[in-house]
XYZ file of C-alpha atoms in Angstrom:
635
model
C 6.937 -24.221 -17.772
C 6.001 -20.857 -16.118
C 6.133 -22.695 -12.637
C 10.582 -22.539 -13.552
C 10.783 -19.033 -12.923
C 11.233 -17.418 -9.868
C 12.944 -13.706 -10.338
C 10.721 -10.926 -12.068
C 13.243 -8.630 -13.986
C 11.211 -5.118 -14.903
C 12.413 -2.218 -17.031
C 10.797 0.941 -17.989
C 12.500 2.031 -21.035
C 13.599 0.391 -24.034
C 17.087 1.577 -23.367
C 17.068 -0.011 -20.264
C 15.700 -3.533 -21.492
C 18.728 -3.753 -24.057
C 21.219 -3.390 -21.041
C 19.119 -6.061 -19.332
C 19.001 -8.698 -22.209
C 22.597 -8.675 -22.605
C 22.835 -9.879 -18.936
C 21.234 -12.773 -19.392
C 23.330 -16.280 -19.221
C 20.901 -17.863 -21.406
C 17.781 -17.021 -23.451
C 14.992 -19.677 -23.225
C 12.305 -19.894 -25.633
C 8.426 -18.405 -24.600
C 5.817 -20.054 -23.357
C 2.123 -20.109 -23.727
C 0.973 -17.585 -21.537
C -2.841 -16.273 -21.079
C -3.868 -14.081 -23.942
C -5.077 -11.559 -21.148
C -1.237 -10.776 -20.375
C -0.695 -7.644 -22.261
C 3.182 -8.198 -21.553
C 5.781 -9.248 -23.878
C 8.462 -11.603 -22.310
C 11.984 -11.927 -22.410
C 12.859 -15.594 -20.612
C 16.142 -16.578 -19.321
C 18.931 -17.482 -17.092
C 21.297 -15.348 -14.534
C 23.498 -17.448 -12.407
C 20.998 -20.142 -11.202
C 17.779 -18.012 -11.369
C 15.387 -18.350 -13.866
C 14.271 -14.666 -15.032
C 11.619 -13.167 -16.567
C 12.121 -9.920 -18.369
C 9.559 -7.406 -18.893
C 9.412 -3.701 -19.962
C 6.495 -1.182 -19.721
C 5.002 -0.829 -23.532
C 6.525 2.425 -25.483
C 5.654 5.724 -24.310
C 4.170 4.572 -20.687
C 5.939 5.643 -17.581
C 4.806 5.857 -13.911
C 3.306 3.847 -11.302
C 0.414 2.831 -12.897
C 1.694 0.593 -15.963
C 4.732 -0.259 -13.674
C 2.139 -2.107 -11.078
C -0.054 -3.159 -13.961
C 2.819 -5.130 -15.723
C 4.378 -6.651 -12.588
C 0.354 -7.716 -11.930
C 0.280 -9.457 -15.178
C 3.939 -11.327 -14.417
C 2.834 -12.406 -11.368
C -0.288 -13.720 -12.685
C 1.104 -15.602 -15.480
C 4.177 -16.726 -13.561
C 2.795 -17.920 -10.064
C 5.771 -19.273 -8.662
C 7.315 -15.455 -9.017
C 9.324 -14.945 -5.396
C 10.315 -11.658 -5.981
C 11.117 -8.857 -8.845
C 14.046 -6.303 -9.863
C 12.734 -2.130 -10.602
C 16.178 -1.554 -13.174
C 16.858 1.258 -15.170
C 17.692 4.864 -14.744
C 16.761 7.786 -12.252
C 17.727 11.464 -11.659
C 20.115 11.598 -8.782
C 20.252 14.693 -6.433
C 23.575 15.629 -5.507
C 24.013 16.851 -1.871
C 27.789 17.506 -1.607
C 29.370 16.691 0.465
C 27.145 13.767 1.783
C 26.352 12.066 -1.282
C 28.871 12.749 -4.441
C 26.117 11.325 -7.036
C 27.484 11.736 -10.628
C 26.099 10.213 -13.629
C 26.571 6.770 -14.420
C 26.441 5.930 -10.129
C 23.926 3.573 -9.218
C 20.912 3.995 -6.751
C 19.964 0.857 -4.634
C 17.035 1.257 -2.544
C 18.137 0.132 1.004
C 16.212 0.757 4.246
C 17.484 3.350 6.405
C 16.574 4.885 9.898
C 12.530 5.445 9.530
C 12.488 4.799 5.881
C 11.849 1.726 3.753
C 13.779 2.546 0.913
C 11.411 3.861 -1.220
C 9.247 7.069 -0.581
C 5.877 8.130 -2.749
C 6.730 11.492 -2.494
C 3.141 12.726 -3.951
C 0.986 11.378 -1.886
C -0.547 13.183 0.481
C -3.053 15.387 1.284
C -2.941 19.541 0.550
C -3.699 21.520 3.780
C -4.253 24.994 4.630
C -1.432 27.315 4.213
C 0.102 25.522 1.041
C 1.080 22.323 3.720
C 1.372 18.881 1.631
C 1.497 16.018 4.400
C 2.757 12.775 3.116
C 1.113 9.531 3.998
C 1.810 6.369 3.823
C 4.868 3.887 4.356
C 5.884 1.423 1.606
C 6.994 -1.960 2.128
C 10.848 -2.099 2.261
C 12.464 -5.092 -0.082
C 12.663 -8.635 0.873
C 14.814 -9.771 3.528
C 16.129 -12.307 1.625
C 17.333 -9.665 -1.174
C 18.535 -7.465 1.853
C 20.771 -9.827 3.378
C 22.548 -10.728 -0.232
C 23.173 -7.020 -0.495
C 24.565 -6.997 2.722
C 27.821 -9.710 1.283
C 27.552 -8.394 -1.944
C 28.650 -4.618 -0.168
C 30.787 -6.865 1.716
C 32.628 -7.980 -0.705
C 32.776 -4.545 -3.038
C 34.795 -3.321 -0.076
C 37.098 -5.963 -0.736
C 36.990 -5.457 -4.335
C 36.313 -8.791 -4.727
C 33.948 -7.946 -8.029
C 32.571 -9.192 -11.155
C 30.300 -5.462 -12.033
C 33.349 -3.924 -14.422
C 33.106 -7.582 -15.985
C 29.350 -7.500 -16.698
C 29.225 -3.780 -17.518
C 31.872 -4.373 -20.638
C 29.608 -6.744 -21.878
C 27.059 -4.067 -22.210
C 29.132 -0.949 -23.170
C 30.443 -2.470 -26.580
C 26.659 -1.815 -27.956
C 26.277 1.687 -29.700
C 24.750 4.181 -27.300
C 25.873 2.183 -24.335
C 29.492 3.594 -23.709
C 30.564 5.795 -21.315
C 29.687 9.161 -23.042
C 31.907 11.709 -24.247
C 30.587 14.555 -23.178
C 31.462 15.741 -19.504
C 29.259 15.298 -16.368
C 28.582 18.585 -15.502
C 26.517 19.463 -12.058
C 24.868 23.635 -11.806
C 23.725 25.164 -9.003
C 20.122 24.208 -8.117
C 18.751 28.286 -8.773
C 20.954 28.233 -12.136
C 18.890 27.682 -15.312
C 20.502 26.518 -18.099
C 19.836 28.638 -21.871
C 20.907 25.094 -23.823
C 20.581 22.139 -22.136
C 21.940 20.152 -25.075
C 24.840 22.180 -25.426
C 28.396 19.261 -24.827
C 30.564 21.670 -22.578
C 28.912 24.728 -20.495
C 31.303 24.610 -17.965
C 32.481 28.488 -18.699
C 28.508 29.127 -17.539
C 28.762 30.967 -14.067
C 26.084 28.594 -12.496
C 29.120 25.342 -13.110
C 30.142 23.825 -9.896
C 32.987 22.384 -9.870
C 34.078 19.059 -8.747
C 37.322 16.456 -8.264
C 37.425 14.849 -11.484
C 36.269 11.226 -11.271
C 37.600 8.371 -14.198
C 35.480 6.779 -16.592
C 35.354 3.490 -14.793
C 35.840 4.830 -11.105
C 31.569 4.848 -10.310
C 30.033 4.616 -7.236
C 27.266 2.197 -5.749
C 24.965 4.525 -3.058
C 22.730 3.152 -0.735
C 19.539 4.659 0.661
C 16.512 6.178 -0.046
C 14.966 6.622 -3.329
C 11.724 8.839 -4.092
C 9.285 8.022 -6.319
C 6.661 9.592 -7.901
C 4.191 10.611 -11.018
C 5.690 13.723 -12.130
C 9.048 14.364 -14.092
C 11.430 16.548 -11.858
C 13.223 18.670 -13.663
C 13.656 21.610 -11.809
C 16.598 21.791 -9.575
C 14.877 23.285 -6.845
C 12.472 21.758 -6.773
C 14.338 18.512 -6.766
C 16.431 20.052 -3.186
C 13.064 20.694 -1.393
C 11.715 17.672 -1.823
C 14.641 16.170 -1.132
C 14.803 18.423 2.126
C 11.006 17.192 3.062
C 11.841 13.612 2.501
C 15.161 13.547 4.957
C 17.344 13.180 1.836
C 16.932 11.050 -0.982
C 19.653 9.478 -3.587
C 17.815 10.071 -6.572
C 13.769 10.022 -8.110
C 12.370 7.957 -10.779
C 8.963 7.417 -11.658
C 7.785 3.726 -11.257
C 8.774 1.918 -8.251
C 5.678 3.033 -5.724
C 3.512 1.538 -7.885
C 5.355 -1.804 -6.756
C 6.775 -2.009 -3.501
C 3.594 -2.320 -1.697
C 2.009 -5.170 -3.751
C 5.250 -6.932 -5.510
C 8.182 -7.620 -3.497
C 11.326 -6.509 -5.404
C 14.315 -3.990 -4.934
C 15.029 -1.072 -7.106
C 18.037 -0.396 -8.797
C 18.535 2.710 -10.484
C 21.585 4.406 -12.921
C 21.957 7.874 -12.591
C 21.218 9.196 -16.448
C 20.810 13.042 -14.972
C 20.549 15.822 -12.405
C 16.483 16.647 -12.042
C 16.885 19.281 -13.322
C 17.008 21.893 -16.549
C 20.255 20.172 -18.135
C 18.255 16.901 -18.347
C 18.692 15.395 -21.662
C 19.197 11.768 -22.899
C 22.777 11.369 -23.492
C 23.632 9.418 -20.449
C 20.714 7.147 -20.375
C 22.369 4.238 -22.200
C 25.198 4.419 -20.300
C 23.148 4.532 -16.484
C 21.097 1.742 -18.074
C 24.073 -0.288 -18.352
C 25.455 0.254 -14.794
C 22.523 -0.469 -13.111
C 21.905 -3.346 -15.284
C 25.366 -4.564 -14.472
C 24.952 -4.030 -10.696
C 21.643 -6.132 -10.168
C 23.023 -9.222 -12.246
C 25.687 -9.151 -9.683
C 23.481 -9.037 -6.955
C 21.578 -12.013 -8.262
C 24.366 -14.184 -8.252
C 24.620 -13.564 -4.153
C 21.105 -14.547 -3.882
C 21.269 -18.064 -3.020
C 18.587 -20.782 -4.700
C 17.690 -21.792 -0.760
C 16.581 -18.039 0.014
C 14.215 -17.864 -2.877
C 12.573 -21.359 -2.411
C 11.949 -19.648 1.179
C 9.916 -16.409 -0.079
C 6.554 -16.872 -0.547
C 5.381 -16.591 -4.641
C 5.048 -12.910 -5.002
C 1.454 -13.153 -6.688
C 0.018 -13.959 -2.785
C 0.313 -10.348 -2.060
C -0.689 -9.091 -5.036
C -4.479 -9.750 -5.068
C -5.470 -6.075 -5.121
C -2.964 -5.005 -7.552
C -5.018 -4.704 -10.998
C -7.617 -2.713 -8.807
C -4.944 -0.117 -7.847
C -3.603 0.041 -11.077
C -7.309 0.789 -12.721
C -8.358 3.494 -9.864
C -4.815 5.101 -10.490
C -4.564 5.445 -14.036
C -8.525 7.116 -14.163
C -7.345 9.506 -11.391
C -4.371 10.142 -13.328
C -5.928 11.074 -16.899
C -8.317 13.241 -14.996
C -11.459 10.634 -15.545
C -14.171 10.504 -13.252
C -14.557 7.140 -12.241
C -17.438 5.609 -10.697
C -19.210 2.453 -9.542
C -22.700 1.305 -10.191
C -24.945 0.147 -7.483
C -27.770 -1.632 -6.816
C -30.772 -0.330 -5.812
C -31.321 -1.246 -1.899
C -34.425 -3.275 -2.540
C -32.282 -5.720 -4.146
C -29.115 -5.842 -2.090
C -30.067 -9.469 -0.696
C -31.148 -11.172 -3.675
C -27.449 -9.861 -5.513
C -25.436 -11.107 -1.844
C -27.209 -14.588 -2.826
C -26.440 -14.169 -6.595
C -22.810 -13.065 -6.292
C -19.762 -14.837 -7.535
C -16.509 -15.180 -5.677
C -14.111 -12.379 -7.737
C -14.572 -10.179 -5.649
C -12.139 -11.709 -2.987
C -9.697 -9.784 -4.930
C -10.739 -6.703 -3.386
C -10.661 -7.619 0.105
C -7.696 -6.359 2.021
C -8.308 -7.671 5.114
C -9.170 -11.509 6.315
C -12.448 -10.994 7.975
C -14.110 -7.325 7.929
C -17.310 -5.736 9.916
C -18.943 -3.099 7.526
C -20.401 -0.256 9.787
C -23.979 0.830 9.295
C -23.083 3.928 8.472
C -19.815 6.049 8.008
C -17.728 7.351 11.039
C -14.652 10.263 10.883
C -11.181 8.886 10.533
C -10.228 9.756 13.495
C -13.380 8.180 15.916
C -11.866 5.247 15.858
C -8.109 3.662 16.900
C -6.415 0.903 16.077
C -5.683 -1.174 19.060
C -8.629 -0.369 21.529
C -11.227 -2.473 22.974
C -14.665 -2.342 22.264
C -18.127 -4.304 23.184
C -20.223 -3.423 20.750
C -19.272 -4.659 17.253
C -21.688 -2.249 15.538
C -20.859 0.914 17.006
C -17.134 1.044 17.695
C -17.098 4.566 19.063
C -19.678 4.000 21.940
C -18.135 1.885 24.697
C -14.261 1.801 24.466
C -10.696 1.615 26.180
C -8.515 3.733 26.257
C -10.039 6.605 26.086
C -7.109 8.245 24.795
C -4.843 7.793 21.544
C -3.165 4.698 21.341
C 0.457 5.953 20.416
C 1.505 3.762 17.900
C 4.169 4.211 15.406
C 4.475 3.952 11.335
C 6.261 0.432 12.160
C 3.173 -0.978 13.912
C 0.889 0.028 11.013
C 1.053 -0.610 7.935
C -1.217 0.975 5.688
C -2.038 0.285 2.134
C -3.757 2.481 -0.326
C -5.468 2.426 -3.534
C -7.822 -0.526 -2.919
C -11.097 0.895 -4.699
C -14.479 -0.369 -6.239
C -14.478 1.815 -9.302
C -13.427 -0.809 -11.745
C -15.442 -3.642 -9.850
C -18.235 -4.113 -12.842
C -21.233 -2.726 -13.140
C -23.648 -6.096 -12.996
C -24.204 -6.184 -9.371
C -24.298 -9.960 -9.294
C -20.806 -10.105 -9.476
C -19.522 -8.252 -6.463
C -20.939 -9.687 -3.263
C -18.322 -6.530 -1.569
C -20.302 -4.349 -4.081
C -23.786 -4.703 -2.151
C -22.292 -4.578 0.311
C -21.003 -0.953 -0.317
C -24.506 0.199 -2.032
C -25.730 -0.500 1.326
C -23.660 0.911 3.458
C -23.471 4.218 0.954
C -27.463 4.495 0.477
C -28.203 4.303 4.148
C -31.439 6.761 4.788
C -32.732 6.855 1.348
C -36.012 7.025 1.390
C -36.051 7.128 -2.803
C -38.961 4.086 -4.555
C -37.659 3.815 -7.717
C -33.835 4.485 -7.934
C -32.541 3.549 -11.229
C -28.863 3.566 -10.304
C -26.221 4.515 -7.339
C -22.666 4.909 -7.568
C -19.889 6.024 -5.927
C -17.637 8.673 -7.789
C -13.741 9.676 -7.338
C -13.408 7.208 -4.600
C -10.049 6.372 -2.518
C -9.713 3.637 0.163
C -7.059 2.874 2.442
C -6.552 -0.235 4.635
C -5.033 -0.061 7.982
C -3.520 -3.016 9.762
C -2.380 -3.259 13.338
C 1.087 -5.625 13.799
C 2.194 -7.752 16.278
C -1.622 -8.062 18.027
C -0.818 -10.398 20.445
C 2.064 -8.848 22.334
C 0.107 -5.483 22.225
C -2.895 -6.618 23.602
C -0.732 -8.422 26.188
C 1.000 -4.846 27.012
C -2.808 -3.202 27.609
C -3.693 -6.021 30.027
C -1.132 -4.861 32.249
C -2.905 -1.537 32.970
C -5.183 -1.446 36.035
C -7.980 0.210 33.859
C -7.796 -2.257 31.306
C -9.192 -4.843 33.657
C -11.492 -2.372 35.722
C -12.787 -1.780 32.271
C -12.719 -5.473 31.309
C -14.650 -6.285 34.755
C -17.422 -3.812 33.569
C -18.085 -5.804 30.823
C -18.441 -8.795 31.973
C -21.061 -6.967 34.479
C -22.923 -5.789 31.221
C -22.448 -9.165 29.939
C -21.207 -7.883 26.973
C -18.758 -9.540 24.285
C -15.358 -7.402 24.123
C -13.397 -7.304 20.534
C -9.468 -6.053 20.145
C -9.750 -3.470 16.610
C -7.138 -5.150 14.535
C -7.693 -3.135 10.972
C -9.793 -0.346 9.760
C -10.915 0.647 5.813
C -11.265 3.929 4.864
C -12.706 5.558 1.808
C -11.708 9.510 1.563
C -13.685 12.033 -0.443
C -16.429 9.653 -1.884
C -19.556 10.846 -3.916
C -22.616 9.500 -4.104
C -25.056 9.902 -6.622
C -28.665 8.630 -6.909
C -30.706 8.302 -10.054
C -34.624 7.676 -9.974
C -37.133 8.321 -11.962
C -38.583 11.364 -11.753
C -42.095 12.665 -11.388
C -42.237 15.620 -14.246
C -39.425 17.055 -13.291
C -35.759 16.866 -13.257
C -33.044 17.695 -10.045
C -29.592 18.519 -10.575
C -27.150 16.928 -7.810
C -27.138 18.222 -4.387
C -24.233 17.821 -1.867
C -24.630 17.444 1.830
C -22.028 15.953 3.766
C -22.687 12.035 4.621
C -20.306 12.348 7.465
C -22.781 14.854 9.688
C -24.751 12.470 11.673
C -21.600 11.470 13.935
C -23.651 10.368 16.761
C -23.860 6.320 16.805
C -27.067 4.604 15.714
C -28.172 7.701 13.965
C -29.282 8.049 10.272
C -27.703 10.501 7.905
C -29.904 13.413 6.852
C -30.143 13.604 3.172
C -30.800 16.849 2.429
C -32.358 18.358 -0.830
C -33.022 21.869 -1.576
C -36.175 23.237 -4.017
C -33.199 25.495 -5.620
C -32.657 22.209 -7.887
C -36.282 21.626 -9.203
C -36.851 22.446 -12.367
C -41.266 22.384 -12.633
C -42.601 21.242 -15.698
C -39.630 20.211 -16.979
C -39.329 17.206 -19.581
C -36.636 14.523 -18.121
C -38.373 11.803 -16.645
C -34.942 10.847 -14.438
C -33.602 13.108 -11.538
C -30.046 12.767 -9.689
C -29.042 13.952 -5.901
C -25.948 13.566 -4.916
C -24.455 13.505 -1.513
C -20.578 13.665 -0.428
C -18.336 11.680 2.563
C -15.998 14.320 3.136
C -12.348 13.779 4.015
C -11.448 10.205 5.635
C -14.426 8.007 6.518
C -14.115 4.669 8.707
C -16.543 2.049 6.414
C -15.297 -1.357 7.383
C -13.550 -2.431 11.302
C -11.658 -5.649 11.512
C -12.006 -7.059 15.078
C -10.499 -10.353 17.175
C -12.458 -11.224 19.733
C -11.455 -11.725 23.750
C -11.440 -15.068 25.002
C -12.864 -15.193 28.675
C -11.150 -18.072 30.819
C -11.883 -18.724 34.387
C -10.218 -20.734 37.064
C -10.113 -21.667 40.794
C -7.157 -20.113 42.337
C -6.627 -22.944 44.748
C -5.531 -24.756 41.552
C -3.085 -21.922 40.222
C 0.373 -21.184 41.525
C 1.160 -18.015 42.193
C 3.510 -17.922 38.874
C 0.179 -18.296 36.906
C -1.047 -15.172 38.440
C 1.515 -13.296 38.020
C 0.941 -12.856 34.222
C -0.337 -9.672 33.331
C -3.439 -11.335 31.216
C -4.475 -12.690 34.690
C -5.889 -11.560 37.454
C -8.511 -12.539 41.060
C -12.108 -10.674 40.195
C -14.770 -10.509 42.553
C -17.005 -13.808 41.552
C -20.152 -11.587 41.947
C -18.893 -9.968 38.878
C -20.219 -13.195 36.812
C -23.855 -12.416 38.288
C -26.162 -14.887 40.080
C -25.464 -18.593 39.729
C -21.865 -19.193 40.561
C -20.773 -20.221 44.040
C -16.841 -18.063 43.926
C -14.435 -21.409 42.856
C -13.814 -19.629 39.731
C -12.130 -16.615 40.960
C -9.553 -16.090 38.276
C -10.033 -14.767 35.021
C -7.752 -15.010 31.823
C -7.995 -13.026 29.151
C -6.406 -13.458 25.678
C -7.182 -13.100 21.886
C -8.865 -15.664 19.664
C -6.231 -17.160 16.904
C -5.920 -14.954 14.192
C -7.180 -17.293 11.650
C -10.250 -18.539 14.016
C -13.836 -17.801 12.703
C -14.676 -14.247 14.417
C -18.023 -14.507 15.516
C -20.406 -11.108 16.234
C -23.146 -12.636 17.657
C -26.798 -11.973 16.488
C -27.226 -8.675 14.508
C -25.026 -9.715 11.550
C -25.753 -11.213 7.779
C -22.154 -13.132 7.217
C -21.336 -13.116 3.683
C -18.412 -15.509 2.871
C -16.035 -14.688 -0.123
C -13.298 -17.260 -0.314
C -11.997 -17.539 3.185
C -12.810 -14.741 3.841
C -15.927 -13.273 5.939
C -17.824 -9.681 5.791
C -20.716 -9.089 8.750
C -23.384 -6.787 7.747
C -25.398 -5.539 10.472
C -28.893 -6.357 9.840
């Protein structure tokens, strides 16, 4: 049964799946699986894991069929805890800190500020030729961590079964330790042959202590990862620069670490650079192959029963995967939506899949888009529909990478084009097609669109921190005045560099698209202008359909997750003065709570509803439920 297997093994390469199967203890027969899983399974037994093998279908590399086939395993094996990235990378040797040579193996470990694994390409270009990198992934599971921690251990005390495995692999042709030398250049040296056995009377060699066949290394650190093939040595050493050092790059793992929980593990098969050929890739397939079946046998049965099954965090995977690849081949993807006039009748009509697209628990889509940067994670607000209005702090909250994490890639291109089955979808159209004024639009959709979630960590004790601040509860006090509800923003979605096109019928004559910035109307409340210009009118011509077209510029706040602030109040002649001394609690004035109360309850509390409570926003709001989950509209 699929429900046996717990450990998701995934390779890249053919190469690399031969040095995998030959690590298994046992090979169980397949299973009926769901003829939508494009994968082709391997099933078997390492130590006391049940393992599922899987490798990316010939001639597909990267990120995107990477997170589309770990999707698919989780899918079809539900009771997945967590998944192995083996196979082969291009190491970057930075002598004398790291002595990489070919046939070492990369393990991503967390170190200092990074996870383990960096996306080094994304980003965003900025004047001047600047790239700045955004983004942190998710760093392995702890459970995974902590077995790498005795299994290091115990390599120091050469206490080790990895020669052992590794022979079993290296008596298959192509597999052995190669013949030819490993030879390193310098990174501004390009090579005439890179084929060529022995160059090392080529002025660009670089010389190094001579190492034995079996006498390879295990490095621990940072690996990058990336779309593009690096084979350039400089290149390669300025990335590496950018990135604070990194043990090697490969080509798959970013597409996983966010969404499937798994460690990399990568033999070095070459250099990045021009003398990049295949020679060594059996033989680096074979020692990293070796290295992760010995770190499965540290992983004890009692730590993976304690993971959670991999495919819970993996509910926006197959969208990332579809936005990706389009992006990547250069396709201009888009999503149909529904004219406005029918946005309520398709929230009635629509069917629950589209809870696979929502990131966040409970959401509050804006009524119209705001700049990235008018809102913060971690403020207060009272009013729900305009976030940027009333607010505390007024400045930055200065929050690191470690209390956000931020995950990318979650579009609405591939949600289908029959509005009835997105609620999220209408949603959207809405949102997008605020201001139109058009009667008879045949279609909407939003073109080369990118979202981004943002989630705040660790809520409670933050919010706790803020309440010490004498202008937290001045400002907290005003409220209550106003008689306004406050919220705590918990989690933000973005879309960045969105399009929107409108189609409607036309009157005799046909427009070409016209841009104008969505974003311009920053002021709250306000509508949008749409502008047109005559420039695009063709008179008299035939088409009886005309398009404008309208762009979000740059980062755009669509969707605010809030928890509300609880309001307790209490008599201080029945608190000690212990209970006051919290920072959440404080004596107000009792004319603060208006007319009506005679000053017993002189002592106000302040804390966050639960997490998981039902977030209510008041009157204003159309709730659409989608699983558990909620979205408020404003009316």
């Amino acid at each position: 049964m699929s429900e046996n297997y717990t450990v998701g093994w995934i390779c890249a390469l053919e190469v690399e799946l031969t040095a995998a199967l030959e690590m298994l203890d046992d090979e169980h027969d397949l299973i009926p699986l769901d003829a939508s899983d494009k994968n082709s399974y391997t099933l078997g037994r390492i130590g006391k894991h049940n393992v599922v093998l899987a490798c990316l279908s010939a001639g597909a590399i990267g990120t995107i069929p990477a997170a589309t086939a770990a999707f698919q395993m989780a899918r079809s094996f539900k009771n997945l805890r967590f998944g192995l990235l083996v196979g082969i990378g291009g190491g970057v040797p930075d002598l004398p800190n790291h002595d990489i040579r070919l046939g070492d193996v990369v393990v991503s470990q967390p170190e200092k500020t990074s996870p383990g694994v960096i996306q080094y390409d994304l980003g965003k270009h900025e004047d001047g030729g600047q790239f700045n990198r955004r983004g942190v992934l998710s760093k392995p599971p702890e459970g995974l961590l902590t077995a790498l921690s005795k299994l290091k251990a115990n390599h120091r005390r050469r206490k080790t079964e990895f020669q052992t495995h590794l022979a079993k692999i290296t008596k298959l042709d192509g597999f052995a330790h190669p013949s030819c030398p490993d030879l390193l250049f310098e990174a501004t040296y390009s090579l005439k042959s890179a084929l060529d056995c022995d160059l090392r009377e080529e002025e660009g060699y670089l010389r190094r202590e001579e190492r034995k066949n079996d006498d390879l290394h295990i490095h621990y650190g940072t690996i990058a990862s990336g779309n593009a093939v690096i084979r350039d040595a400089v290149v390669r050493d300025r990335l590496s620069k950018a990135l604070d050092g990194v043990l090697c790059f490969e080509m798959e793992a970013a597409g996983l670490m966010d969404s499937f929980p798994c460690l990399v593990v990568r033999g070095i098969a070459d250099y990045a650079d021009s003398h990049k050929n295949d020679v060594w890739h059996g033989y680096a397939s074979a020692t990293a192959a070796a290295f992760a079946k010995e770190l499965l046998v540290y992983v004890h049965p009692s730590i993976v029963d304690n993971m959670s099954p991999a495919v819970h965090s993996m509910k926006d995977m197959e969208q990332t995967a579809h936005r990706e690849a389009k992006l990547e081949s250069g396709l201009q993807t888009s999503l149909a939506l529904p004219c406005i006039a029918t946005r309520r009748n398709s929230i009635d009509n629509a069917t629950a899949d589209a809870h696979n697209s929502i990131t966040m628990a409970s959401m509050t889509v804006l009524s119209h888009l705001l700049p990235r940067e008018a809102v913060q994670l971690g403020r207060l607000i009272s009013n729900a529909k305009f976030p940027g209005q009333d607010f505390y702090p007024k400045v930055d909250c200065q929050y690191s990478d470690r209390d956000i994490v931020t995950s990318r890639g979650k579009d609405f291109h591939d949600l289908r084009q029959n509005v009835k089955e997105s609620k999220l979808q209408s949603l959207l159209s809405s949102l997008i097609s605020v201001g139109y004024q058009g009667k008879d639009t045949l279609e909407a959709r939003i073109e080369k669109t990118m979202t981004t979630t943002y989630t705040l960590q660790d809520t409670d004790n933050k919010f706790e921190q803020m309440c010490s601040d004498n202008g937290t509860k001045k400002w907290f006090e005003r409220a209550i005045k106003k008689g306004r509800d406050v919220y705590f923003i918990t989690g933000m979605q973005t879309i960045t560099d969105a399009l929107l096109t409108i189609t409607e019928r036309g009157t005799g004559q046909a427009k070409t698209p016209i841009k104008s910035p969505m974003s311009l109307a920053t002021t709250e409340g306000s509508t949008p202008a749409i502008k047109t210009s005559v420039d695009g009118i063709v008179p008299n011509a035939k088409p009886k359909q005309r398009e404008t077209g309208f762009a979000a510029e740059g980062e755009q706040i669509y969707a605010v997750q809030y928890r509300k602030v609880k309001f307790d109040w209490f008599s201080s002649r029945d608190i000690t003065n212990a209970f006051l001394e919290k920072d959440n609690r404080w004596k107000i004035l009792w004319e603060t709570r208006g007319n009506g109360h005679d000053g017993k309850d002189d002592v106000l509390q302040v804390t966050l509803h639960a997490g998981d409570s039902p977030l209510d926003l008041g009157k204003g709001f159309e709730v659409v439920k989608i699983g558990d989950a909620k979205i408020f509209f404003p009316e």
